[in-house]
Coordinates of C-alpha atoms in Angstrom, one line a residue:
M1 CA 143.6 -26.1 -44.0
G2 CA 147.3 -26.0 -43.1
S3 CA 149.4 -25.7 -40.5
S4 CA 150.5 -21.8 -41.2
A5 CA 148.8 -19.3 -40.8
S6 CA 147.3 -17.6 -44.3
V7 CA 148.2 -14.4 -45.1
M8 CA 145.4 -13.0 -47.6
K9 CA 148.1 -9.9 -49.9
S10 CA 145.2 -7.4 -52.0
K11 CA 147.2 -6.8 -54.8
L12 CA 148.3 -3.6 -54.8
I13 CA 146.6 -1.2 -58.3
K14 CA 149.1 1.9 -59.8
P15 CA 147.3 4.8 -59.2
D16 CA 146.5 7.2 -62.4
D17 CA 148.7 10.1 -61.8
C18 CA 151.8 8.1 -61.4
S19 CA 153.9 6.8 -63.6
Q20 CA 154.9 4.0 -63.8
E21 CA 158.8 4.1 -63.8
N22 CA 157.7 5.7 -60.1
W23 CA 155.2 3.5 -59.2
K24 CA 158.1 0.4 -59.2
Q25 CA 160.4 1.7 -57.2
I26 CA 158.1 2.9 -54.2
L27 CA 157.3 -0.9 -54.5
R28 CA 160.9 -2.4 -54.4
L29 CA 161.4 0.3 -52.0
F30 CA 158.3 -0.2 -49.7
D31 CA 160.2 -4.0 -50.2
R32 CA 163.2 -3.8 -48.8
L33 CA 161.8 -1.6 -45.9
D34 CA 158.9 -4.4 -44.9
S35 CA 162.1 -6.6 -43.9
D36 CA 159.6 -9.2 -42.0
G37 CA 157.3 -9.2 -44.6
T38 CA 154.2 -8.1 -42.6
Q39 CA 153.5 -5.8 -45.4
S40 CA 153.9 -2.6 -42.9
I41 CA 156.8 -1.1 -42.1
E42 CA 157.9 -0.7 -38.2
D43 CA 159.6 2.1 -36.3
G44 CA 162.7 -0.3 -37.1
E45 CA 162.6 -0.6 -40.4
L46 CA 162.5 2.9 -40.7
M47 CA 165.9 3.2 -39.4
G48 CA 168.8 4.3 -40.9
N49 CA 168.9 5.9 -44.8
I50 CA 165.4 6.9 -45.3
A51 CA 165.0 8.9 -41.7
I52 CA 168.3 10.3 -42.2
L53 CA 167.0 11.6 -45.4
H54 CA 164.2 12.8 -44.7
V55 CA 165.0 14.6 -42.0
D56 CA 167.9 16.1 -44.5
N57 CA 165.3 16.5 -46.8
N58 CA 162.4 18.4 -43.7
I59 CA 165.8 20.8 -42.9
K60 CA 166.6 21.2 -46.9
R61 CA 163.4 22.7 -48.2
L62 CA 163.0 24.9 -44.4
R63 CA 166.5 26.7 -45.5
D64 CA 164.8 26.8 -49.7
N65 CA 162.1 28.5 -47.7
K66 CA 164.2 30.4 -45.6
R67 CA 166.8 31.9 -48.1
A68 CA 163.3 32.6 -50.5
L69 CA 161.7 34.5 -47.6
V70 CA 164.8 36.1 -47.4
N71 CA 165.1 37.1 -51.0
K72 CA 161.5 38.3 -50.8
L73 CA 162.6 40.8 -47.8
E74 CA 164.8 42.0 -49.5
F75 CA 163.0 42.1 -52.6
A76 CA 160.3 44.1 -51.3
K77 CA 162.9 46.8 -49.4
E78 CA 164.1 47.4 -52.3
K79 CA 160.7 47.6 -54.2
I80 CA 159.5 50.0 -50.9
L81 CA 162.9 51.9 -51.5
S82 CA 162.3 52.1 -55.3
D83 CA 159.5 53.1 -55.3
L84 CA 160.0 55.5 -52.4
E85 CA 163.3 57.0 -54.7
I86 CA 159.6 57.8 -57.7
N87 CA 157.7 59.4 -55.4
I88 CA 160.7 61.9 -54.1
K89 CA 161.9 62.5 -57.3
K90 CA 158.1 63.4 -58.8
L91 CA 157.0 65.0 -55.3
R92 CA 159.9 67.5 -56.0
K93 CA 159.1 68.1 -59.4
E94 CA 155.4 68.9 -58.9
A95 CA 157.4 71.3 -55.7
E96 CA 160.0 73.0 -58.1
E97 CA 156.7 73.4 -61.2
S98 CA 154.3 74.4 -57.7
I99 CA 157.4 77.0 -56.6
K100 CA 157.6 78.2 -60.0
I101 CA 153.9 79.0 -60.7
L102 CA 153.5 81.0 -57.0
T103 CA 156.9 82.7 -58.2
D104 CA 155.5 84.1 -61.5
D105 CA 152.3 84.6 -59.7
N106 CA 154.1 86.9 -56.9
Y107 CA 155.6 88.7 -60.2
K108 CA 152.1 89.6 -61.2
I109 CA 150.9 90.6 -58.4
T110 CA 154.2 92.0 -56.5
T111 CA 154.9 94.1 -60.7
G112 CA 150.9 95.0 -60.3
T113 CA 151.0 96.2 -57.1
D114 CA 154.6 98.4 -58.1
A115 CA 152.7 99.9 -60.4
S116 CA 149.9 101.0 -59.0
I117 CA 151.4 102.9 -56.8
A118 CA 153.5 104.2 -59.3
V119 CA 149.8 105.9 -60.4
L120 CA 148.7 106.6 -57.1
N121 CA 152.3 108.5 -56.1
N122 CA 152.1 110.3 -59.5
M123 CA 148.1 111.9 -58.4
T124 CA 147.7 115.4 -58.7
L125 CA 146.0 116.5 -56.5
E126 CA 142.7 116.9 -58.2
E127 CA 143.1 113.6 -58.6
K128 CA 143.2 111.8 -54.9
S129 CA 140.3 114.0 -54.3
Q130 CA 138.3 112.1 -56.6
K131 CA 139.7 107.8 -55.4
I132 CA 138.6 109.9 -52.5
R133 CA 134.9 110.7 -53.1
K134 CA 134.1 108.0 -55.4
A135 CA 135.9 106.0 -52.5
I136 CA 133.3 107.2 -50.4
C137 CA 129.6 107.7 -51.8
G138 CA 130.2 106.3 -55.2
N139 CA 129.1 108.4 -58.0
K140 CA 126.4 110.9 -55.8
D141 CA 127.2 114.6 -56.5
C142 CA 128.1 115.1 -52.5
I143 CA 128.7 112.8 -49.6
E144 CA 126.6 112.9 -47.2
F145 CA 127.2 112.0 -43.3
W146 CA 126.2 108.2 -43.5
D147 CA 128.6 107.3 -46.5
F148 CA 131.3 109.4 -44.3
Y149 CA 131.3 107.5 -41.7
N150 CA 131.1 104.3 -42.9
Y151 CA 133.7 104.8 -45.1
M152 CA 135.5 106.2 -41.2
K153 CA 134.2 104.2 -39.4
T154 CA 137.6 101.3 -39.6
R155 CA 139.2 103.8 -40.3
T156 CA 139.3 106.0 -36.9
D157 CA 142.5 105.1 -35.9
D158 CA 144.0 107.0 -39.6
I159 CA 142.2 110.4 -37.9
P160 CA 144.7 111.9 -36.2
N161 CA 146.8 111.9 -39.0
I162 CA 145.4 114.0 -41.8
I163 CA 146.7 117.3 -42.1
W164 CA 144.7 120.5 -41.6

């Protein structure tokens, strides 16, 4: 029962996830900052190096984040452009293959068409008559009116071209 105020201090226990060396450094720093011995740090005690260091570390962290973001952006842009080049090459190859297939198919068709034209051009009058007869009535012995009508109904524009 003395005249001085008693200060109850509780013993600080090191957390399991903190190394002994780090724990000692943190305790020493806290004691240095707690210049009035109140076991708490007031704003006035934070002035100076630790406040400057804290702000500088924040600036460094923000700059590092910005740099990482810029690097990530550049990497993403390069990836997009690289993918674009790959896709362009792939599409170009596919287009060239498609054009070759079309060209080959067209050649086969035009060659076949030319051969058919040559056969038609070399037909005798008898062969031409048999061809139109088959087109009008199939394998019937004679051309009936309705067979003739069905054949001619879409060819009336050609009637004036018939040579009599």
